[in-house]
Amino acid sequence: MRGKQGFWRREREKKKRETETETESDGEPAAAPAVAWQVQVSNTSLASPSSRLPNWMEMTADQRFLLLFIFSHYFGPDLKDERPRKSVFQRIVEGLPPYATHELAGSRIRTLEVERVYYYVLRMAKKFDIVERETLHKFLNYGYLHSPSQDSNADLGQFPDLFPLHLHRQYRFEEQYQVIENIVFINNLNTSFINTVVATRFKNFTGLEFLFLDAEAALSYCRICGIADNMIEELHDGSLLRALCRDQEKWEWEI
């Protein structure tokens, strides 16, 4: 008798599970796939190369904050009649109207120099707060960045939102190197409009005491050897180190 009761109890439980599964398939999706996706995302290092998430989607909130702070505060549009230069963020805070093609100065800056500024600013930051070359390169070229962050200080948009592609074209200049049009580096940015809490957070991450940057050092910074290009000659065997850095940078950035 007990055996039969146990059998029917198991059958009822089985039927109940089947009914719940059918209900989930007709209505809201079952929870199991979501759990499986969470496991897949959190274990990307164990997945095959083809199934791993792209680097720019693995960006942390702190990396996003630093990336967008640097490019929205230390860079701005190069306009003919705007002096002093204003960063993207300053223009937003001041509520300035969008600029048109005829207002642009027609200048070019090497993409490599833009990337150097990023690594120069973060030269004292912790390694895990700095994005890798591939991530930075894709962000600058295509604007790829993970979905909007919960961090309002970091959620300023993609690179094409900061510098619209129809006004700031990117291309290979004279078949030599990549350039971005009508963008200017602002090493002595106006800090009066920057929130104190945000500025303090940025300084804590970067180790910078002041937001002012040495323009020459920033634009010539070598990510590989960790010093500015104009300081290499002061070192022993400086010419060899310079050649090594330039060859490596050409391989990584200019191809």
Tab-separated table of C-alpha atoms in Angstrom:
chain	number	residue	atom	x	y	z
A	1	MET	CA	0.000	0.000	0.000
A	2	ARG	CA	2.764	2.408	0.943
A	3	GLY	CA	4.514	1.562	-2.323
A	4	LYS	CA	1.441	2.557	-4.363
A	5	GLN	CA	1.010	5.811	-2.389
A	6	GLY	CA	4.644	6.670	-3.024
A	7	PHE	CA	4.231	5.945	-6.741
A	8	TRP	CA	1.174	8.187	-7.123
A	9	ARG	CA	2.803	10.951	-5.085
A	10	ARG	CA	5.773	10.903	-7.431
A	11	GLU	CA	3.435	10.921	-10.457
A	12	ARG	CA	1.534	13.965	-9.083
A	13	GLU	CA	4.785	15.821	-8.475
A	14	LYS	CA	5.979	14.957	-11.987
A	15	LYS	CA	2.697	16.194	-13.497
A	16	LYS	CA	2.926	19.394	-11.446
A	17	ARG	CA	6.431	20.083	-12.716
A	18	GLU	CA	5.324	19.525	-16.343
A	19	THR	CA	2.391	21.924	-15.856
A	20	GLU	CA	4.663	24.621	-14.412
A	21	THR	CA	7.055	24.220	-17.330
A	22	GLU	CA	4.222	24.618	-19.866
A	23	THR	CA	2.950	27.739	-18.049
A	24	GLU	CA	6.390	29.315	-18.149
A	25	SER	CA	6.781	28.589	-21.855
A	26	ASP	CA	3.395	30.228	-22.601
A	27	GLY	CA	4.033	33.264	-20.395
A	28	GLU	CA	7.257	34.571	-18.880
A	29	PRO	CA	10.452	32.680	-19.729
A	30	ALA	CA	11.777	30.213	-17.221
A	31	ALA	CA	14.493	31.369	-14.824
A	32	ALA	CA	16.976	28.674	-15.828
A	33	PRO	CA	18.255	30.350	-19.021
A	34	ALA	CA	18.892	33.590	-17.120
A	35	VAL	CA	20.966	31.731	-14.547
A	36	ALA	CA	22.861	29.985	-17.315
A	37	TRP	CA	23.570	33.347	-18.996
A	38	GLN	CA	24.847	34.791	-15.727
A	39	VAL	CA	27.195	31.870	-15.375
A	40	GLN	CA	28.361	32.282	-18.959
A	41	VAL	CA	29.111	35.980	-18.467
A	42	SER	CA	30.906	35.543	-15.170
A	43	ASN	CA	33.073	32.769	-16.556
A	44	THR	CA	34.156	34.255	-19.875
A	45	SER	CA	37.761	33.400	-19.081
A	46	LEU	CA	36.822	29.716	-19.300
A	47	ALA	CA	34.965	29.998	-22.585
A	48	SER	CA	36.394	29.432	-26.024
A	49	PRO	CA	37.799	32.512	-27.830
A	50	SER	CA	34.908	32.573	-30.292
A	51	SER	CA	32.281	32.625	-27.532
A	52	ARG	CA	33.939	35.160	-25.247
A	53	LEU	CA	32.389	38.583	-24.917
A	54	PRO	CA	34.157	41.445	-26.727
A	55	ASN	CA	36.600	43.389	-24.561
A	56	TRP	CA	34.569	46.592	-24.681
A	57	MET	CA	31.600	44.748	-23.134
A	58	GLU	CA	33.736	43.616	-20.213
A	59	MET	CA	34.491	47.193	-19.198
A	60	THR	CA	33.943	48.020	-15.537
A	61	ALA	CA	32.060	51.056	-14.245
A	62	ASP	CA	35.341	52.593	-13.067
A	63	GLN	CA	36.962	52.091	-16.469
A	64	ARG	CA	33.957	53.736	-18.146
A	65	PHE	CA	34.111	56.650	-15.732
A	66	LEU	CA	37.797	57.294	-16.426
A	67	LEU	CA	37.466	56.782	-20.169
A	68	LEU	CA	34.605	59.214	-20.578
A	69	PHE	CA	35.962	61.758	-18.099
A	70	ILE	CA	39.217	61.980	-20.039
A	71	PHE	CA	37.654	62.294	-23.484
A	72	SER	CA	34.877	64.687	-22.459
A	73	HIS	CA	37.091	66.983	-20.345
A	74	TYR	CA	40.519	66.936	-22.003
A	75	PHE	CA	39.226	67.142	-25.573
A	76	GLY	CA	36.866	69.470	-27.367
A	77	PRO	CA	35.890	70.566	-30.873
A	78	ASP	CA	38.432	72.710	-32.719
A	79	LEU	CA	36.356	75.753	-33.690
A	80	LYS	CA	37.702	78.737	-35.632
A	81	ASP	CA	36.438	81.492	-33.358
A	82	GLU	CA	36.377	79.810	-29.950
A	83	ARG	CA	39.051	80.994	-27.509
A	84	PRO	CA	39.808	79.667	-25.024
A	85	ARG	CA	39.015	76.141	-26.157
A	86	LYS	CA	36.080	74.463	-24.455
A	87	SER	CA	35.773	70.769	-23.734
A	88	VAL	CA	32.758	68.691	-24.689
A	89	PHE	CA	31.608	68.614	-21.077
A	90	GLN	CA	31.981	72.373	-20.609
A	91	ARG	CA	29.869	73.003	-23.700
A	92	ILE	CA	27.170	70.738	-22.283
A	93	VAL	CA	27.208	72.454	-18.879
A	94	GLU	CA	27.058	75.918	-20.454
A	95	GLY	CA	24.219	74.826	-22.726
A	96	LEU	CA	26.003	75.909	-25.900
A	97	PRO	CA	24.231	75.172	-29.205
A	98	PRO	CA	25.547	72.497	-31.584
A	99	TYR	CA	28.268	73.686	-33.949
A	100	ALA	CA	28.179	73.367	-37.729
A	101	THR	CA	30.719	72.367	-40.353
A	102	HIS	CA	31.564	75.955	-41.327
A	103	GLU	CA	32.642	76.685	-37.729
A	104	LEU	CA	35.287	73.949	-37.680
A	105	ALA	CA	38.965	74.843	-37.992
A	106	GLY	CA	39.775	71.974	-40.357
A	107	SER	CA	42.576	70.589	-38.187
A	108	ARG	CA	43.709	66.995	-37.727
A	109	ILE	CA	45.148	65.155	-34.744
A	110	ARG	CA	46.773	61.756	-34.913
A	111	THR	CA	44.700	59.041	-33.291
A	112	LEU	CA	47.900	57.792	-31.699
A	113	GLU	CA	48.329	61.128	-29.889
A	114	VAL	CA	44.773	60.958	-28.584
A	115	GLU	CA	45.444	57.476	-27.248
A	116	ARG	CA	48.722	58.633	-25.705
A	117	VAL	CA	46.880	61.269	-23.688
A	118	TYR	CA	44.604	58.599	-22.233
A	119	TYR	CA	47.515	56.447	-21.089
A	120	TYR	CA	49.476	59.464	-19.860
A	121	VAL	CA	46.607	60.570	-17.605
A	122	LEU	CA	46.364	57.038	-16.204
A	123	ARG	CA	50.104	56.408	-15.901
A	124	MET	CA	49.817	56.192	-12.093
A	125	ALA	CA	46.431	54.444	-12.003
A	126	LYS	CA	45.938	50.812	-11.101
A	127	LYS	CA	46.224	48.467	-14.035
A	128	PHE	CA	42.701	47.080	-13.697
A	129	ASP	CA	41.242	50.592	-14.087
A	130	ILE	CA	42.874	51.033	-17.510
A	131	VAL	CA	41.357	49.566	-20.670
A	132	GLU	CA	43.497	47.538	-23.034
A	133	ARG	CA	44.636	48.802	-26.417
A	134	GLU	CA	42.018	46.859	-28.370
A	135	THR	CA	39.169	48.233	-26.266
A	136	LEU	CA	40.385	51.813	-26.536
A	137	HIS	CA	40.973	51.502	-30.265
A	138	LYS	CA	37.462	50.171	-30.897
A	139	PHE	CA	35.930	52.835	-28.680
A	140	LEU	CA	37.660	55.641	-30.580
A	141	ASN	CA	36.933	54.222	-34.020
A	142	TYR	CA	33.422	52.869	-33.593
A	143	GLY	CA	32.092	54.170	-30.290
A	144	TYR	CA	31.620	50.701	-28.837
A	145	LEU	CA	30.927	50.848	-25.138
A	146	HIS	CA	28.830	48.668	-22.888
A	147	SER	CA	25.204	49.610	-22.257
A	148	PRO	CA	24.666	52.827	-20.232
A	149	SER	CA	26.142	52.597	-16.780
A	150	GLN	CA	24.219	53.044	-13.556
A	151	ASP	CA	26.896	55.589	-12.696
A	152	SER	CA	25.516	58.962	-13.797
A	153	ASN	CA	28.994	60.498	-13.745
A	154	ALA	CA	30.211	57.969	-16.279
A	155	ASP	CA	27.130	57.829	-18.495
A	156	LEU	CA	28.044	60.631	-20.907
A	157	GLY	CA	27.587	58.723	-24.148
A	158	GLN	CA	29.709	57.023	-26.755
A	159	PHE	CA	32.668	58.637	-28.522
A	160	PRO	CA	30.561	59.491	-31.628
A	161	ASP	CA	28.135	61.236	-29.252
A	162	LEU	CA	30.991	63.364	-27.940
A	163	PHE	CA	32.406	63.971	-31.415
A	164	PRO	CA	29.833	63.240	-34.171
A	165	LEU	CA	31.431	61.359	-37.043
A	166	HIS	CA	30.022	63.648	-39.739
A	167	LEU	CA	31.918	66.556	-38.136
A	168	HIS	CA	34.962	64.675	-36.896
A	169	ARG	CA	35.914	62.224	-39.613
A	170	GLN	CA	38.411	59.464	-38.915
A	171	TYR	CA	40.626	58.155	-41.691
A	172	ARG	CA	44.173	57.275	-42.688
A	173	PHE	CA	45.947	60.482	-43.692
A	174	GLU	CA	48.068	60.157	-46.839
A	175	GLU	CA	48.218	56.404	-46.254
A	176	GLN	CA	50.477	57.001	-43.252
A	177	TYR	CA	48.556	57.154	-39.993
A	178	GLN	CA	45.052	57.426	-38.572
A	179	VAL	CA	43.706	60.901	-37.782
A	180	ILE	CA	40.609	62.496	-36.273
A	181	GLU	CA	39.440	65.811	-37.697
A	182	ASN	CA	38.638	68.990	-35.765
A	183	ILE	CA	39.457	67.783	-32.274
A	184	VAL	CA	41.736	69.712	-29.934
A	185	PHE	CA	43.563	68.553	-26.808
A	186	ILE	CA	42.908	70.809	-23.798
A	187	ASN	CA	45.687	70.350	-21.255
A	188	ASN	CA	44.687	73.275	-19.020
A	189	LEU	CA	40.990	72.619	-18.644
A	190	ASN	CA	38.582	74.907	-16.830
A	191	THR	CA	37.780	73.138	-13.557
A	192	SER	CA	35.233	75.647	-12.254
A	193	PHE	CA	32.302	73.730	-13.746
A	194	ILE	CA	33.434	70.254	-12.627
A	195	ASN	CA	31.622	68.801	-9.634
A	196	THR	CA	33.958	68.569	-6.634
A	197	VAL	CA	32.931	65.002	-5.856
A	198	VAL	CA	33.567	63.916	-9.450
A	199	ALA	CA	36.931	65.693	-9.571
A	200	THR	CA	37.986	64.079	-6.290
A	201	ARG	CA	36.992	60.656	-7.546
A	202	PHE	CA	38.997	61.202	-10.719
A	203	LYS	CA	42.067	62.300	-8.753
A	204	ASN	CA	41.799	59.280	-6.468
A	205	PHE	CA	41.786	56.927	-9.445
A	206	THR	CA	44.568	58.649	-11.364
A	207	GLY	CA	46.835	59.770	-8.537
A	208	LEU	CA	46.895	63.278	-10.030
A	209	GLU	CA	47.084	66.201	-7.630
A	210	PHE	CA	46.076	68.727	-10.278
A	211	LEU	CA	44.098	68.311	-13.497
A	212	PHE	CA	46.587	70.382	-15.501
A	213	LEU	CA	48.656	68.266	-17.920
A	214	ASP	CA	52.022	68.834	-19.563
A	215	ALA	CA	50.901	68.975	-23.199
A	216	GLU	CA	54.190	67.864	-24.740
A	217	ALA	CA	54.613	64.986	-22.305
A	218	ALA	CA	51.018	63.827	-22.778
A	219	LEU	CA	51.082	63.870	-26.583
A	220	SER	CA	54.418	62.041	-26.742
A	221	TYR	CA	53.858	59.579	-23.894
A	222	CYS	CA	55.056	56.058	-24.597
A	223	ARG	CA	52.699	53.499	-23.109
A	224	ILE	CA	55.284	50.757	-23.547
A	225	CYS	CA	58.255	52.282	-21.740
A	226	GLY	CA	56.130	54.477	-19.469
A	227	ILE	CA	57.832	57.835	-20.144
A	228	ALA	CA	57.437	60.769	-22.501
A	229	ASP	CA	59.152	60.555	-25.855
A	230	ASN	CA	61.072	63.797	-25.238
A	231	MET	CA	62.715	62.272	-22.139
A	232	ILE	CA	64.057	59.124	-23.786
A	233	GLU	CA	67.281	60.741	-24.988
A	234	GLU	CA	68.205	61.538	-21.384
A	235	LEU	CA	68.449	57.827	-20.631
A	236	HIS	CA	71.363	55.502	-21.290
A	237	ASP	CA	70.947	53.932	-24.743
A	238	GLY	CA	68.025	56.271	-25.336
A	239	SER	CA	68.142	55.892	-29.109
A	240	LEU	CA	67.669	52.138	-28.835
A	241	LEU	CA	64.744	52.546	-26.455
A	242	ARG	CA	63.154	55.113	-28.750
A	243	ALA	CA	63.414	52.771	-31.726
A	244	LEU	CA	61.931	49.903	-29.715
A	245	CYS	CA	58.981	51.986	-28.558
A	246	ARG	CA	58.250	53.410	-31.992
A	247	ASP	CA	58.425	50.031	-33.679
A	248	GLN	CA	56.070	48.569	-31.094
A	249	GLU	CA	53.651	51.483	-31.337
A	250	LYS	CA	53.643	51.293	-35.125
A	251	TRP	CA	52.805	47.610	-34.934
A	252	GLU	CA	50.028	48.091	-32.381
A	253	TRP	CA	48.433	51.352	-33.476
A	254	GLU	CA	49.209	52.195	-37.053
A	255	ILE	CA	48.297	48.995	-38.863
